[in-house]
Amino acid sequence: MAFLSLTNVRKVFPNAQTAAVEDFTLDVEKGEFVSFLGPSGCGKTTTLRMIAGFETPTAGAIVMDGKEISNERPNQRNIGMVFQSYALFPNMTVADNIGFGLKVKGAPKTDIKQRVTEMLALIKLEQLGGRYPYQLSGGQQQRVALARAIAIRPKLLLLDEPLSALDAKIRVSLRNEIRAIQRQLGITTIYVTHDQEEALSLSDRVVVMNHGVIEQVGQPFEIYNFPKTAFTASFVGTLNMHDATVLDAAAGEVRLAGASIAVPSAALGGHRAGDTVKVALRPELLYVHPTGAAVENTLTGVVENVAFLGAVARIHLAVGDTTILVDEFNNPQLSVPAIGSTLTTYFTPESCMVLG
Amino acid sequence: MARRVSWFAWFWYVLGALYFIIPLWGTFVFSLQKERGTFSLAAYQSAFADPKFAETFLYSNVMAVLTIIFSLLLVVPTAYWVHLRVPRMRPVVEFITLMPFVIPAIVLVFGLIKTFSRPLTILGVTVLPPLTNSSLSTDFLLVAGYVVLSLPYMYRAVDNGLRAMDVGTLTEAAQSLGAGWGTILWRIILPNLRSALLSGALLTFAIVVGELTIATFLGRPAFGPYLALIGNHKVYEPAALAIVSFGLTWLAMGIIDRVTRGQGGTTTGAH
Amino acid sequence: MATTVQNPPRRSRLTWTWLGLVPFFLFAILFIFLPSASLFIDSFRTLDGGFTFANIAGLFQPPIPESYWLSIRVSAMTAVGGGLLGFFMAYALTVGNLPRWLRPVTLTFAGVASNFAGVPLAFAFISTLGRTGFVTVILRDLFGWNIYGAGFNLYSFIGLSVTYMYFQFPLMLLIMIPAIEGLKRDWREAAENLGASTFQYWWRVGLPILMPSLLGTMLLLFGNAFGAYATAYALTGGTLNLITIQIGAQMRGDVLRNPNLGYAMALGMVVIMAVTILGYSWLQRISERWLK
């Protein structure tokens, strides 16, 4: 039995036309780090708040550690939560904030003090226990909020977009720190974010959500390379996605941007010649220089624009009316193609995803 | 989460609401009882019939309008200049506008009389004759006192208005399009400040029209001292005038409420 | 070299920008600082113009301390009483889950009531709670309770306090509503999430965060009542020995037989008001820092 399981959870807010969350079913194992990923308004935060107890599900069951908790009050659930706004109590010092949960439970003073010291060491802010929140930087405040949530030894840790109010640099270092602490303590964690890079880099599994429903659940590698829906494919990572006409389903042949392209024939199962399908291609799987292997698929066009992104140069290639993005890895020995020049790009049939 | 309506909240709300309403209702009913055994508007008729009423009320209205004009002329350019050019002076200017909270009206008028009832001399040179000698110059002193009393409200209203509209950018945009200072103030800043100016003006009006302290000690025939006098001699007319005055305050606050809706209140005052 | 050339014109422009504030400062000096300073200076002068502390010492001779003390009591009483009533009413209107339509109505009412002071307010209370006032008569005739027989008197400490409360608690209400709404939902949820009950949340988080603005606003109410003259004068006709009434009497005719002692009384008031406002702005700063 999974540690946390949500079964057919549904949430409809009063006076709302549509459900905020619909038929949400998910099992989370003990010690797992799961992210909810989706655009704003997709229901990820609402689901998190139902687990925390701030919203009551309209239907469905939430079972944690073998116990149905949907009707338990939030202060009885023993679930730690970290808020986007940090939500540190401004009238208390860092130490008092961290010790708050134990204090309201009536823990002895010496225990609280010991736990606070432990937590401060964990987040590497040993010297700052006596400071007030307004004297800390955003990153420090969020670490304190994390320590406060962990101090009560929660069964489950929830993080609601904890990094989105922070600078890019701090975001990356803090997310690694969060993951390290989570591994060290083995605490089951649910992490809500709209940032796909964050979700992919942190999680054991990612739950992609859109319009209140789960689009796909899977490991980051799976989500990125084998998206099941057009939404997942386009929300996670950059993508070329274009309509193509099926030429020969059995042979796996489609017409894309005026060229005949081979795709995995299994992907065209159920389609007939003349059908329109969506073909998706990751820009980094298109090559400008032949890879050496036998290449079946080529597209030739004119270079419209080149955006140098650092690690890669993103080439906008106009093939007829279609613009194809091609990522070329940075290499100081090679110059980027000139705008207006003609270029041919290559890709393998296996790198083509056929969606819908 | 389902929240229940608590008796605790209702208890305090009802208590406060009764405190609001009972004196008003009591005064209103009382004001109708001038004629024995029946309700009538006799107290209102009698109050309005007194020629002194119209005289003093008119006088106070004129003083209020003058106060508003002077206060605006003083506060708007100052606040604008502070926002735009000398933000460093903001604490100093704000401190000065808050002085009436430290110097109550009674102390202010004490000081004004003491200072301006004799010639004002600087290093032995007389720069101002005594202001309390003629009624015109005393009126001037009265208006000056009222401008001081209005400073906190007027400055805050204008300051809020300026804050809400990003003066710096608007001014630079106007300058880049070739506008001069007059055009900028008159066609850009003032129209955008309309609701702030109106609320500051009405609040000033509400404070000044029935003001007693400064008018009494400067010996001017204003509405406040007249009201106090009526209170000594009549029984029902004061109640009628209290209702009228409450209605006027309500009108002023109602207009402020309407023009500043959604901009945060500026209707809190002190006495 | 090129960078230093820019300096002189900038400096001269700076002096010009100061000129924009001259009218304001001139007005402030003439009508605020000069009058205050002359009161201040003469508080330390003998009638012949010599320096003395006698006037300040005179503040501690009867009946002056009694006047200050009565003013302080009335102000403290109405600040705390009006403060609590206003706070609880603000609480009821924000988190008390009362019907929504009550709110705009009450706020408008409070805006009016907080500005309804002076002579008309005194009249309203005389008509309501005076010897023949509406409520007095109803209580006597319908309930057989003569409040004047029971020790109430509108023209006394208690009556003046009841009257002042009419503008005190709406002011508190108006200031506390945004303050209570400044409490973030996240704080409440974080507290709940950490195991706190509703009471524990209010006791350990909500109230402590509100405390600076609560106390600060009470100080503001204190100053508000302390400086009031018109209401008290119209209500009691100058029979109640408040400090403002004393100063008024001194201005009408030199009842202290020493004008400089009158100036010292005014100075004492300003000192008390200044301390009050300083306390208020200090608490306000803490509150702003927390609620940022």
Coordinates of C-alpha atoms in Angstrom, one line a residue, chain A residues 62-204:
Chain A
I62 CA -7.1 11.1 0.6
V63 CA -5.5 8.3 2.6
M64 CA -2.2 8.9 4.4
D65 CA -0.4 6.1 6.2
G66 CA -3.5 3.9 6.1
K67 CA -5.8 6.5 7.4
E68 CA -8.4 8.6 5.6
I69 CA -7.6 12.2 6.4
S70 CA -10.0 14.2 4.1
N71 CA -12.1 15.3 7.1
E72 CA -9.3 15.9 9.6
R73 CA -8.5 19.5 10.5
P74 CA -5.2 20.8 9.1
N75 CA -3.7 21.2 12.6
Q76 CA -4.3 17.5 13.3
R77 CA -2.6 16.1 10.1
N78 CA 1.0 16.5 11.0
I79 CA 1.9 17.6 7.5
G80 CA 4.6 20.2 7.1
M81 CA 4.1 22.9 4.5
V82 CA 6.4 25.6 2.9
F83 CA 4.6 28.5 1.4
Q84 CA 5.6 30.6 -1.7
S85 CA 5.5 33.7 0.5
Y86 CA 7.6 32.0 3.2
A87 CA 4.8 32.9 5.7
L88 CA 7.3 33.4 8.5
F89 CA 5.7 35.0 11.6
P90 CA 7.2 38.5 11.6
N91 CA 6.8 38.9 15.4
M92 CA 9.1 36.0 16.2
T93 CA 12.8 35.3 15.9
V94 CA 14.1 32.7 13.5
A95 CA 14.4 30.3 16.5
D96 CA 10.9 31.0 17.7
N97 CA 9.5 30.4 14.2
I98 CA 11.2 27.1 13.9
G99 CA 10.1 26.0 17.4
F100 CA 6.5 27.2 16.9
G101 CA 5.1 23.8 15.9
L102 CA 6.6 22.1 18.9
K103 CA 5.6 24.9 21.3
V104 CA 1.9 24.7 20.4
K105 CA 2.0 21.0 20.9
G106 CA 3.3 21.6 24.4
A107 CA 6.7 20.1 24.0
P108 CA 9.2 20.7 26.9
K109 CA 11.4 23.8 26.5
T110 CA 14.6 21.8 26.4
D111 CA 13.3 19.6 23.6
I112 CA 12.3 22.6 21.6
K113 CA 15.7 24.2 22.1
Q114 CA 17.5 21.1 21.0
R115 CA 15.4 20.6 17.9
V116 CA 15.8 24.2 16.9
T117 CA 19.6 23.9 17.2
E118 CA 19.4 20.8 15.1
M119 CA 17.3 22.5 12.4
L120 CA 19.5 25.6 12.3
A121 CA 22.5 23.3 11.7
L122 CA 20.5 21.5 9.0
I123 CA 19.9 24.7 7.1
K124 CA 23.3 26.1 7.9
L125 CA 22.0 29.2 9.7
E126 CA 23.4 28.4 13.1
Q127 CA 24.3 32.1 13.8
L128 CA 21.0 33.6 12.9
G129 CA 18.6 32.0 15.4
G130 CA 18.1 35.4 17.2
R131 CA 17.4 37.4 14.0
Y132 CA 13.9 38.5 12.9
P133 CA 12.6 37.5 9.5
Y134 CA 12.8 41.0 8.1
Q135 CA 16.6 40.9 8.8
L136 CA 17.0 37.9 6.5
S137 CA 17.3 37.6 2.7
G138 CA 14.6 35.8 0.7
G139 CA 16.7 32.7 0.4
Q140 CA 17.5 32.6 4.1
Q141 CA 13.8 33.2 4.9
Q142 CA 12.7 30.2 2.8
R143 CA 15.3 28.0 4.4
V144 CA 13.9 29.0 7.8
A145 CA 10.4 28.2 6.5
L146 CA 11.7 24.8 5.4
A147 CA 13.3 24.1 8.9
R148 CA 10.0 25.2 10.6
A149 CA 8.0 22.7 8.5
I150 CA 10.5 19.9 9.2
A151 CA 10.9 20.6 12.9
I152 CA 7.6 19.0 13.7
R153 CA 8.8 15.7 12.2
P154 CA 5.9 15.7 9.7
K155 CA 4.8 12.6 7.9
L156 CA 4.7 14.5 4.7
L157 CA 6.3 17.7 3.4
L158 CA 4.5 20.0 1.0
L159 CA 6.2 22.8 -0.8
D160 CA 4.0 25.3 -2.7
E161 CA 6.2 27.0 -5.3
P162 CA 8.8 27.7 -2.6
L163 CA 11.4 29.2 -5.0
S164 CA 9.3 31.4 -7.3
A165 CA 9.9 34.6 -5.3
L166 CA 13.6 34.2 -5.4
D167 CA 16.4 35.2 -7.8
A168 CA 17.5 32.8 -10.4
K169 CA 20.9 32.0 -8.9
I170 CA 19.5 31.4 -5.4
R171 CA 16.7 29.3 -6.9
V172 CA 19.1 26.7 -8.3
S173 CA 21.3 26.5 -5.2
L174 CA 18.4 26.3 -2.8
R175 CA 16.6 23.6 -4.8
N176 CA 19.6 21.4 -4.6
E177 CA 19.7 22.1 -0.9
I178 CA 16.1 21.2 -0.5
R179 CA 16.7 17.9 -2.4
A180 CA 19.7 17.1 -0.3
I181 CA 17.8 17.7 3.0
Q182 CA 14.9 15.6 1.7
R183 CA 17.2 12.7 0.8
Q184 CA 19.0 12.9 4.1
L185 CA 15.8 12.8 6.1
G186 CA 14.0 10.4 3.7
I187 CA 10.8 12.5 4.1
T188 CA 8.0 12.0 1.6
T189 CA 7.7 15.2 -0.3
I190 CA 5.2 16.8 -2.7
Y191 CA 6.5 19.9 -4.6
V192 CA 4.3 22.2 -6.6
T193 CA 5.9 24.2 -9.4
H194 CA 5.2 25.8 -12.8
D195 CA 8.9 25.6 -13.6
Q196 CA 9.6 22.5 -15.7
E197 CA 13.3 22.6 -15.1
E198 CA 12.8 22.6 -11.4
A199 CA 10.4 19.7 -11.6
L200 CA 12.6 17.6 -13.9
S201 CA 15.8 18.2 -11.9
L202 CA 14.3 17.5 -8.5
S203 CA 11.8 14.8 -8.7
D204 CA 11.6 11.1 -8.5

